[in-house]
mmCIF file of C-alpha atoms in Angstrom:
data_model
loop_
_atom_site.group_PDB
_atom_site.id
_atom_site.type_symbol
_atom_site.label_atom_id
_atom_site.label_comp_id
_atom_site.label_asym_id
_atom_site.label_seq_id
_atom_site.Cartn_x
_atom_site.Cartn_y
_atom_site.Cartn_z
ATOM 1 C CA UNK A 1 0.320 0.159 -0.106
ATOM 2 C CA UNK A 2 2.727 2.349 0.773
ATOM 3 C CA UNK A 3 4.063 1.103 -2.163
ATOM 4 C CA UNK A 4 1.562 2.606 -4.387
ATOM 5 C CA UNK A 5 1.164 5.929 -2.733
ATOM 6 C CA UNK A 6 5.404 5.963 -3.196
ATOM 7 C CA UNK A 7 4.515 6.215 -7.066
ATOM 8 C CA UNK A 8 1.578 8.031 -7.087
ATOM 9 C CA UNK A 9 3.596 11.085 -4.999
ATOM 10 C CA UNK A 10 6.112 11.105 -7.340
ATOM 11 C CA UNK A 11 4.509 10.599 -10.285
ATOM 12 C CA UNK A 12 2.726 13.658 -8.910
ATOM 13 C CA UNK A 13 6.125 14.900 -8.609
ATOM 14 C CA UNK A 14 7.469 14.262 -11.752
ATOM 15 C CA UNK A 15 3.952 15.823 -13.848
ATOM 16 C CA UNK A 16 4.705 19.119 -11.628
ATOM 17 C CA UNK A 17 8.022 19.675 -12.614
ATOM 18 C CA UNK A 18 7.905 18.576 -15.515
ATOM 19 C CA UNK A 19 4.652 20.565 -16.190
ATOM 20 C CA UNK A 20 6.478 23.721 -14.169
ATOM 21 C CA UNK A 21 10.135 23.056 -16.973
ATOM 22 C CA UNK A 22 7.577 23.351 -19.288
ATOM 23 C CA UNK A 23 5.999 26.307 -18.527
ATOM 24 C CA UNK A 24 9.485 28.643 -18.562
ATOM 25 C CA UNK A 25 10.779 27.204 -21.184
ATOM 26 C CA UNK A 26 7.765 28.297 -22.990
ATOM 27 C CA UNK A 27 7.867 31.768 -21.026
ATOM 28 C CA UNK A 28 11.130 31.990 -22.110
ATOM 29 C CA UNK A 29 10.903 31.377 -25.757
ATOM 30 C CA UNK A 30 8.064 34.476 -25.494
ATOM 31 C CA UNK A 31 9.989 36.334 -23.642
ATOM 32 C CA UNK A 32 13.004 36.237 -26.107
ATOM 33 C CA UNK A 33 10.595 35.624 -28.817
ATOM 34 C CA UNK A 34 9.602 39.928 -30.854
ATOM 35 C CA UNK A 35 7.016 40.305 -33.216
ATOM 36 C CA UNK A 36 6.738 43.491 -34.692
ATOM 37 C CA UNK A 37 3.862 45.189 -35.421
ATOM 38 C CA UNK A 38 3.721 44.939 -38.958
ATOM 39 C CA UNK A 39 1.789 48.834 -40.245
ATOM 40 C CA UNK A 40 0.009 49.567 -43.050
ATOM 41 C CA UNK A 41 -0.922 53.342 -43.866
ATOM 42 C CA UNK A 42 -3.406 53.790 -47.463
ATOM 43 C CA UNK A 43 -5.092 55.697 -49.551
ATOM 44 C CA UNK A 44 -7.974 55.199 -52.191
ATOM 45 C CA UNK A 45 -9.270 56.992 -54.660
ATOM 46 C CA UNK A 46 -11.825 55.633 -57.534
ATOM 47 C CA UNK A 47 -15.473 55.423 -57.718
ATOM 48 C CA UNK A 48 -18.757 54.102 -56.705
ATOM 49 C CA UNK A 49 -21.569 53.592 -57.602
ATOM 50 C CA UNK A 50 -25.143 52.699 -55.528
ATOM 51 C CA UNK A 51 -28.570 52.778 -56.069
ATOM 52 C CA UNK A 52 -31.264 52.449 -52.330
ATOM 53 C CA UNK A 53 -35.042 51.456 -53.306
ATOM 54 C CA UNK A 54 -37.822 52.624 -52.606
ATOM 55 C CA UNK A 55 -36.359 56.451 -51.790
ATOM 56 C CA UNK A 56 -34.897 55.899 -55.177
ATOM 57 C CA UNK A 57 -35.232 54.093 -58.339
ATOM 58 C CA UNK A 58 -31.801 55.337 -60.004
ATOM 59 C CA UNK A 59 -28.440 54.371 -59.779
ATOM 60 C CA UNK A 60 -25.840 57.436 -57.885
ATOM 61 C CA UNK A 61 -22.200 57.158 -59.260
ATOM 62 C CA UNK A 62 -19.217 59.323 -58.366
ATOM 63 C CA UNK A 63 -16.358 59.563 -56.839
ATOM 64 C CA UNK A 64 -14.474 57.289 -53.974
ATOM 65 C CA UNK A 65 -11.744 58.227 -51.584
ATOM 66 C CA UNK A 66 -11.175 56.216 -47.932
ATOM 67 C CA UNK A 67 -8.061 56.029 -45.746
ATOM 68 C CA UNK A 68 -7.239 53.360 -43.210
ATOM 69 C CA UNK A 69 -4.651 51.589 -41.411
ATOM 70 C CA UNK A 70 -3.905 47.801 -41.752
ATOM 71 C CA UNK A 71 -2.152 46.240 -38.688
ATOM 72 C CA UNK A 72 -0.657 42.842 -38.104
ATOM 73 C CA UNK A 73 0.898 40.632 -35.157
ATOM 74 C CA UNK A 74 2.322 36.990 -35.329
ATOM 75 C CA UNK A 75 1.555 34.562 -32.365
ATOM 76 C CA UNK A 76 4.693 34.506 -29.793
ATOM 77 C CA UNK A 77 4.035 31.407 -29.746
ATOM 78 C CA UNK A 78 5.402 28.143 -31.670
ATOM 79 C CA UNK A 79 1.514 28.735 -33.298
ATOM 80 C CA UNK A 80 1.324 30.193 -36.621
ATOM 81 C CA UNK A 81 -1.728 32.377 -35.903
ATOM 82 C CA UNK A 82 -1.857 36.146 -37.062
ATOM 83 C CA UNK A 83 -3.564 38.699 -36.003
ATOM 84 C CA UNK A 84 -5.561 41.561 -38.747
ATOM 85 C CA UNK A 85 -7.064 45.054 -37.500
ATOM 86 C CA UNK A 86 -8.474 46.813 -41.193
ATOM 87 C CA UNK A 87 -9.312 50.636 -39.843
ATOM 88 C CA UNK A 88 -10.997 52.515 -43.119
ATOM 89 C CA UNK A 89 -13.272 55.324 -42.967
ATOM 90 C CA UNK A 90 -14.704 55.832 -46.594
ATOM 91 C CA UNK A 91 -16.125 58.986 -47.856
ATOM 92 C CA UNK A 92 -18.779 58.952 -51.490
ATOM 93 C CA UNK A 93 -20.478 62.000 -53.384
ATOM 94 C CA UNK A 94 -22.290 61.397 -56.617
ATOM 95 C CA UNK A 95 -24.946 62.038 -59.371
ATOM 96 C CA UNK A 96 -26.994 60.047 -61.687
ATOM 97 C CA UNK A 97 -25.818 57.740 -63.712
ATOM 98 C CA UNK A 98 -28.850 58.247 -66.361
ATOM 99 C CA UNK A 99 -28.569 61.866 -66.416
ATOM 100 C CA UNK A 100 -25.738 62.940 -64.268
ATOM 101 C CA UNK A 101 -28.061 65.529 -61.814
ATOM 102 C CA UNK A 102 -29.215 65.537 -58.554
ATOM 103 C CA UNK A 103 -27.241 64.483 -56.041
ATOM 104 C CA UNK A 104 -26.103 61.486 -53.446
ATOM 105 C CA UNK A 105 -23.763 61.248 -50.718
ATOM 106 C CA UNK A 106 -22.076 58.086 -48.518
ATOM 107 C CA UNK A 107 -19.781 58.579 -45.604
ATOM 108 C CA UNK A 108 -19.411 54.932 -44.079
ATOM 109 C CA UNK A 109 -16.775 53.931 -41.113
ATOM 110 C CA UNK A 110 -15.441 50.309 -41.553
ATOM 111 C CA UNK A 111 -13.623 48.060 -38.279
ATOM 112 C CA UNK A 112 -12.014 44.462 -39.379
ATOM 113 C CA UNK A 113 -10.810 42.057 -37.103
ATOM 114 C CA UNK A 114 -9.712 38.585 -38.487
ATOM 115 C CA UNK A 115 -7.451 35.951 -36.772
ATOM 116 C CA UNK A 116 -5.564 34.105 -39.665
ATOM 117 C CA UNK A 117 -2.708 30.221 -39.856
ATOM 118 C CA UNK A 118 -0.896 30.542 -42.482
ATOM 119 C CA UNK A 119 0.688 27.360 -44.648
ATOM 120 C CA UNK A 120 3.598 27.480 -46.255
ATOM 121 C CA UNK A 121 2.759 26.056 -50.190
ATOM 122 C CA UNK A 122 6.248 27.061 -51.118
ATOM 123 C CA UNK A 123 9.562 28.990 -49.754
ATOM 124 C CA UNK A 124 7.505 32.301 -51.483
ATOM 125 C CA UNK A 125 4.162 31.445 -51.412
ATOM 126 C CA UNK A 126 2.311 31.159 -48.176
ATOM 127 C CA UNK A 127 -1.637 30.649 -47.502
ATOM 128 C CA UNK A 128 -3.810 32.454 -44.274
ATOM 129 C CA UNK A 129 -6.588 31.720 -43.988
ATOM 130 C CA UNK A 130 -9.439 32.120 -40.973
ATOM 131 C CA UNK A 131 -12.241 33.635 -39.326
ATOM 132 C CA UNK A 132 -13.077 37.974 -39.100
ATOM 133 C CA UNK A 133 -16.057 40.160 -38.077
ATOM 134 C CA UNK A 134 -16.536 43.133 -40.010
ATOM 135 C CA UNK A 135 -17.976 46.154 -38.987
ATOM 136 C CA UNK A 136 -19.565 48.361 -40.580
ATOM 137 C CA UNK A 137 -21.747 51.899 -40.176
ATOM 138 C CA UNK A 138 -23.303 54.949 -42.313
ATOM 139 C CA UNK A 139 -25.018 57.438 -43.445
ATOM 140 C CA UNK A 140 -26.568 57.832 -47.183
ATOM 141 C CA UNK A 141 -27.604 61.551 -47.868
ATOM 142 C CA UNK A 142 -30.530 61.289 -51.242
ATOM 143 C CA UNK A 143 -31.484 64.294 -51.900
ATOM 144 C CA UNK A 144 -34.651 62.687 -53.635
ATOM 145 C CA UNK A 145 -35.907 60.796 -50.672
ATOM 146 C CA UNK A 146 -39.024 62.416 -49.350
ATOM 147 C CA UNK A 147 -39.868 63.563 -45.529
ATOM 148 C CA UNK A 148 -36.311 62.931 -45.023
ATOM 149 C CA UNK A 149 -33.272 62.042 -47.970
ATOM 150 C CA UNK A 150 -30.842 59.961 -44.316
ATOM 151 C CA UNK A 151 -31.055 56.406 -43.980
ATOM 152 C CA UNK A 152 -28.617 55.275 -41.221
ATOM 153 C CA UNK A 153 -26.718 52.187 -42.266
ATOM 154 C CA UNK A 154 -25.064 49.416 -39.808
ATOM 155 C CA UNK A 155 -23.912 45.771 -40.857
ATOM 156 C CA UNK A 156 -22.688 43.196 -38.021
ATOM 157 C CA UNK A 157 -21.386 40.310 -39.848
ATOM 158 C CA UNK A 158 -19.199 37.409 -39.217
ATOM 159 C CA UNK A 159 -17.278 34.823 -42.227
ATOM 160 C CA UNK A 160 -13.842 34.176 -43.557
ATOM 161 C CA UNK A 161 -10.853 35.451 -44.521
ATOM 162 C CA UNK A 162 -8.174 34.076 -46.923
ATOM 163 C CA UNK A 163 -4.823 35.963 -48.056
ATOM 164 C CA UNK A 164 -2.278 34.487 -50.681
ATOM 165 C CA UNK A 165 1.159 36.178 -50.053
ATOM 166 C CA UNK A 166 4.149 35.441 -52.513
ATOM 167 C CA UNK A 167 7.417 37.156 -52.484
ATOM 168 C CA UNK A 168 9.570 37.482 -55.712
ATOM 169 C CA UNK A 169 12.086 40.601 -57.086
ATOM 170 C CA UNK A 170 11.358 42.858 -60.105
ATOM 171 C CA UNK A 171 15.251 42.787 -60.648
ATOM 172 C CA UNK A 172 16.847 43.413 -57.191
ATOM 173 C CA UNK A 173 13.960 44.882 -56.158
ATOM 174 C CA UNK A 174 12.191 42.473 -53.037
ATOM 175 C CA UNK A 175 8.188 42.785 -53.625
ATOM 176 C CA UNK A 176 5.758 40.957 -51.651
ATOM 177 C CA UNK A 177 2.249 40.302 -53.574
ATOM 178 C CA UNK A 178 -1.104 39.525 -52.138
ATOM 179 C CA UNK A 179 -3.911 38.984 -52.882
ATOM 180 C CA UNK A 180 -7.313 39.104 -49.796
ATOM 181 C CA UNK A 181 -10.691 38.237 -50.654
ATOM 182 C CA UNK A 182 -12.651 38.461 -46.903
ATOM 183 C CA UNK A 183 -16.243 36.613 -47.816
ATOM 184 C CA UNK A 184 -19.085 36.933 -44.675
ATOM 185 C CA UNK A 185 -21.109 34.710 -44.077
ATOM 186 C CA UNK A 186 -23.821 34.985 -41.477
ATOM 187 C CA UNK A 187 -24.491 39.376 -40.427
ATOM 188 C CA UNK A 188 -27.436 40.900 -39.252
ATOM 189 C CA UNK A 189 -28.243 44.577 -40.253
ATOM 190 C CA UNK A 190 -30.433 47.603 -39.763
ATOM 191 C CA UNK A 191 -31.194 49.684 -42.018
ATOM 192 C CA UNK A 192 -34.231 52.386 -42.026
ATOM 193 C CA UNK A 193 -37.841 51.470 -43.105
ATOM 194 C CA UNK A 194 -38.917 53.638 -46.212
ATOM 195 C CA UNK A 195 -36.897 55.979 -45.534
ATOM 196 C CA UNK A 196 -39.138 58.119 -43.218
ATOM 197 C CA UNK A 197 -36.577 59.232 -40.555
ATOM 198 C CA UNK A 198 -38.922 61.585 -38.748
ATOM 199 C CA UNK A 199 -41.636 59.176 -37.924
ATOM 200 C CA UNK A 200 -39.343 56.833 -36.418
ATOM 201 C CA UNK A 201 -39.549 53.378 -38.853
ATOM 202 C CA UNK A 202 -37.113 51.322 -38.416
ATOM 203 C CA UNK A 203 -36.265 47.653 -39.992
ATOM 204 C CA UNK A 204 -34.403 46.638 -36.049
ATOM 205 C CA UNK A 205 -32.021 44.126 -36.324
ATOM 206 C CA UNK A 206 -32.044 41.502 -38.747
ATOM 207 C CA UNK A 207 -30.189 38.032 -39.805
ATOM 208 C CA UNK A 208 -28.889 37.626 -43.163
ATOM 209 C CA UNK A 209 -27.567 34.777 -45.536
ATOM 210 C CA UNK A 210 -26.162 34.954 -48.895
ATOM 211 C CA UNK A 211 -29.610 35.026 -49.736
ATOM 212 C CA UNK A 212 -30.927 38.637 -48.038
ATOM 213 C CA UNK A 213 -27.711 40.023 -47.487
ATOM 214 C CA UNK A 214 -24.383 39.634 -49.172
ATOM 215 C CA UNK A 215 -20.845 41.637 -49.252
ATOM 216 C CA UNK A 216 -17.338 40.957 -49.969
ATOM 217 C CA UNK A 217 -14.542 42.630 -50.294
ATOM 218 C CA UNK A 218 -11.548 42.267 -52.679
ATOM 219 C CA UNK A 219 -8.003 43.647 -52.458
ATOM 220 C CA UNK A 220 -5.432 43.395 -54.700
ATOM 221 C CA UNK A 221 -1.902 44.557 -53.768
ATOM 222 C CA UNK A 222 1.781 44.533 -54.452
ATOM 223 C CA UNK A 223 4.448 46.798 -51.323
ATOM 224 C CA UNK A 224 7.829 47.202 -53.348
ATOM 225 C CA UNK A 225 10.995 46.874 -50.826
ATOM 226 C CA UNK A 226 12.347 50.028 -49.862
ATOM 227 C CA UNK A 227 14.571 49.403 -46.657
ATOM 228 C CA UNK A 228 13.208 49.554 -43.941
ATOM 229 C CA UNK A 229 9.494 50.771 -45.435
ATOM 230 C CA UNK A 230 7.866 49.551 -48.763
ATOM 231 C CA UNK A 231 5.912 51.577 -51.155
ATOM 232 C CA UNK A 232 1.768 50.133 -51.472
ATOM 233 C CA UNK A 233 0.376 49.982 -55.223
ATOM 234 C CA UNK A 234 -2.894 47.718 -55.549
ATOM 235 C CA UNK A 235 -6.821 48.089 -56.304
ATOM 236 C CA UNK A 236 -9.365 47.523 -53.666
ATOM 237 C CA UNK A 237 -13.412 46.276 -54.297
ATOM 238 C CA UNK A 238 -16.199 46.845 -51.760
ATOM 239 C CA UNK A 239 -19.487 45.157 -52.290
ATOM 240 C CA UNK A 240 -22.161 46.333 -49.779
ATOM 241 C CA UNK A 241 -25.896 44.591 -50.640
ATOM 242 C CA UNK A 242 -29.290 43.966 -48.010
ATOM 243 C CA UNK A 243 -32.559 42.739 -49.846
ATOM 244 C CA UNK A 244 -34.430 43.807 -46.475
ATOM 245 C CA UNK A 245 -38.529 44.624 -47.924
ATOM 246 C CA UNK A 246 -39.066 47.058 -48.768
ATOM 247 C CA UNK A 247 -36.040 48.664 -48.598
ATOM 248 C CA UNK A 248 -33.146 46.928 -51.142
ATOM 249 C CA UNK A 249 -29.537 49.030 -51.020
ATOM 250 C CA UNK A 250 -26.492 48.523 -53.377
ATOM 251 C CA UNK A 251 -23.464 49.514 -52.938
ATOM 252 C CA UNK A 252 -19.491 48.965 -55.198
ATOM 253 C CA UNK A 253 -16.367 50.800 -55.436
ATOM 254 C CA UNK A 254 -13.130 50.720 -57.240
ATOM 255 C CA UNK A 255 -10.633 52.179 -55.875
ATOM 256 C CA UNK A 256 -6.690 52.592 -57.129
ATOM 257 C CA UNK A 257 -4.470 52.220 -53.366
ATOM 258 C CA UNK A 258 -1.003 54.090 -52.659
ATOM 259 C CA UNK A 259 0.066 53.352 -48.907
ATOM 260 C CA UNK A 260 3.551 52.791 -46.853
ATOM 261 C CA UNK A 261 3.503 50.242 -45.329
ATOM 262 C CA UNK A 262 6.690 48.763 -43.073
ATOM 263 C CA UNK A 263 7.682 46.729 -39.308
ATOM 264 C CA UNK A 264 7.542 48.972 -36.223
ATOM 265 C CA UNK A 265 7.765 48.515 -32.684
ATOM 266 C CA UNK A 266 10.515 44.879 -32.848
ATOM 267 C CA UNK A 267 13.758 47.131 -34.461
ATOM 268 C CA UNK A 268 15.643 48.461 -31.642
ATOM 269 C CA UNK A 269 18.982 47.609 -30.868
ATOM 270 C CA UNK A 270 17.762 45.596 -27.529
ATOM 271 C CA UNK A 271 15.669 43.287 -29.837
ATOM 272 C CA UNK A 272 19.086 41.629 -31.893
ATOM 273 C CA UNK A 273 19.210 38.550 -30.026
ATOM 274 C CA UNK A 274 15.913 37.901 -29.973
ATOM 275 C CA UNK A 275 13.490 35.723 -32.468
ATOM 276 C CA UNK A 276 12.288 37.586 -34.909
ATOM 277 C CA UNK A 277 8.343 36.384 -36.062
ATOM 278 C CA UNK A 278 6.689 38.944 -38.892
ATOM 279 C CA UNK A 279 3.408 38.698 -39.504
ATOM 280 C CA UNK A 280 3.492 39.059 -43.253
ATOM 281 C CA UNK A 281 6.782 39.835 -44.750
ATOM 282 C CA UNK A 282 9.929 37.839 -45.089
ATOM 283 C CA UNK A 283 12.486 40.108 -46.669
#
């Protein structure tokens, strides 16, 4: 009986010591790992078109402008998880596409959080994939909107995002090409009922699937690396649709992207001896 208790005690001590050693090793590895914050500042210039029924049966189109910031950081552990944060402010103004007259303006704020893991297909090609959360809100000002031209839009969606990253060189210039697609699966959205804001009539929050609510975002960029910073050139496409009776809202934009990117918070002299884990770049 004593031998059995002694064996149990020794096994417990061994397991405790092993766990403490593993924890200390993991803590030491995290302490000696530096994960710089990838940051991109972007300016988007292009055009957009939108239609809202029954406020107006005409399609409005015009210039589109948005400014945004993107941040990514890798996990300090041995896992291949990467966090992504994107924040954008979008401004649009347009006239009726059929006549070039009238006026409508759209203002949106958009935040996206993604948690992605990645697989290395070959040394210069990686695939990132995982869930993301998207929050969008804004106002559409349609001067043909009846009693009150302002309508409020709100959208909360959960879906998947995927990103393909390829490293190559143009002569001696290192380049990272990136394509990312975000596709929400389940959504809840709010929009005004019949456009009569003064009467306080709203649809309220509704659940949306691809049958009643469809969003998509496509991003195609090339980051040209110059020393510690990079020049970003590319294209952004946004699609936003709500099919909620009696209001239907459709929005599509195409934008040219220019920006600056780089890995921040991690390249000081104090971190030269640490293991560096970058979220996106391998150069």
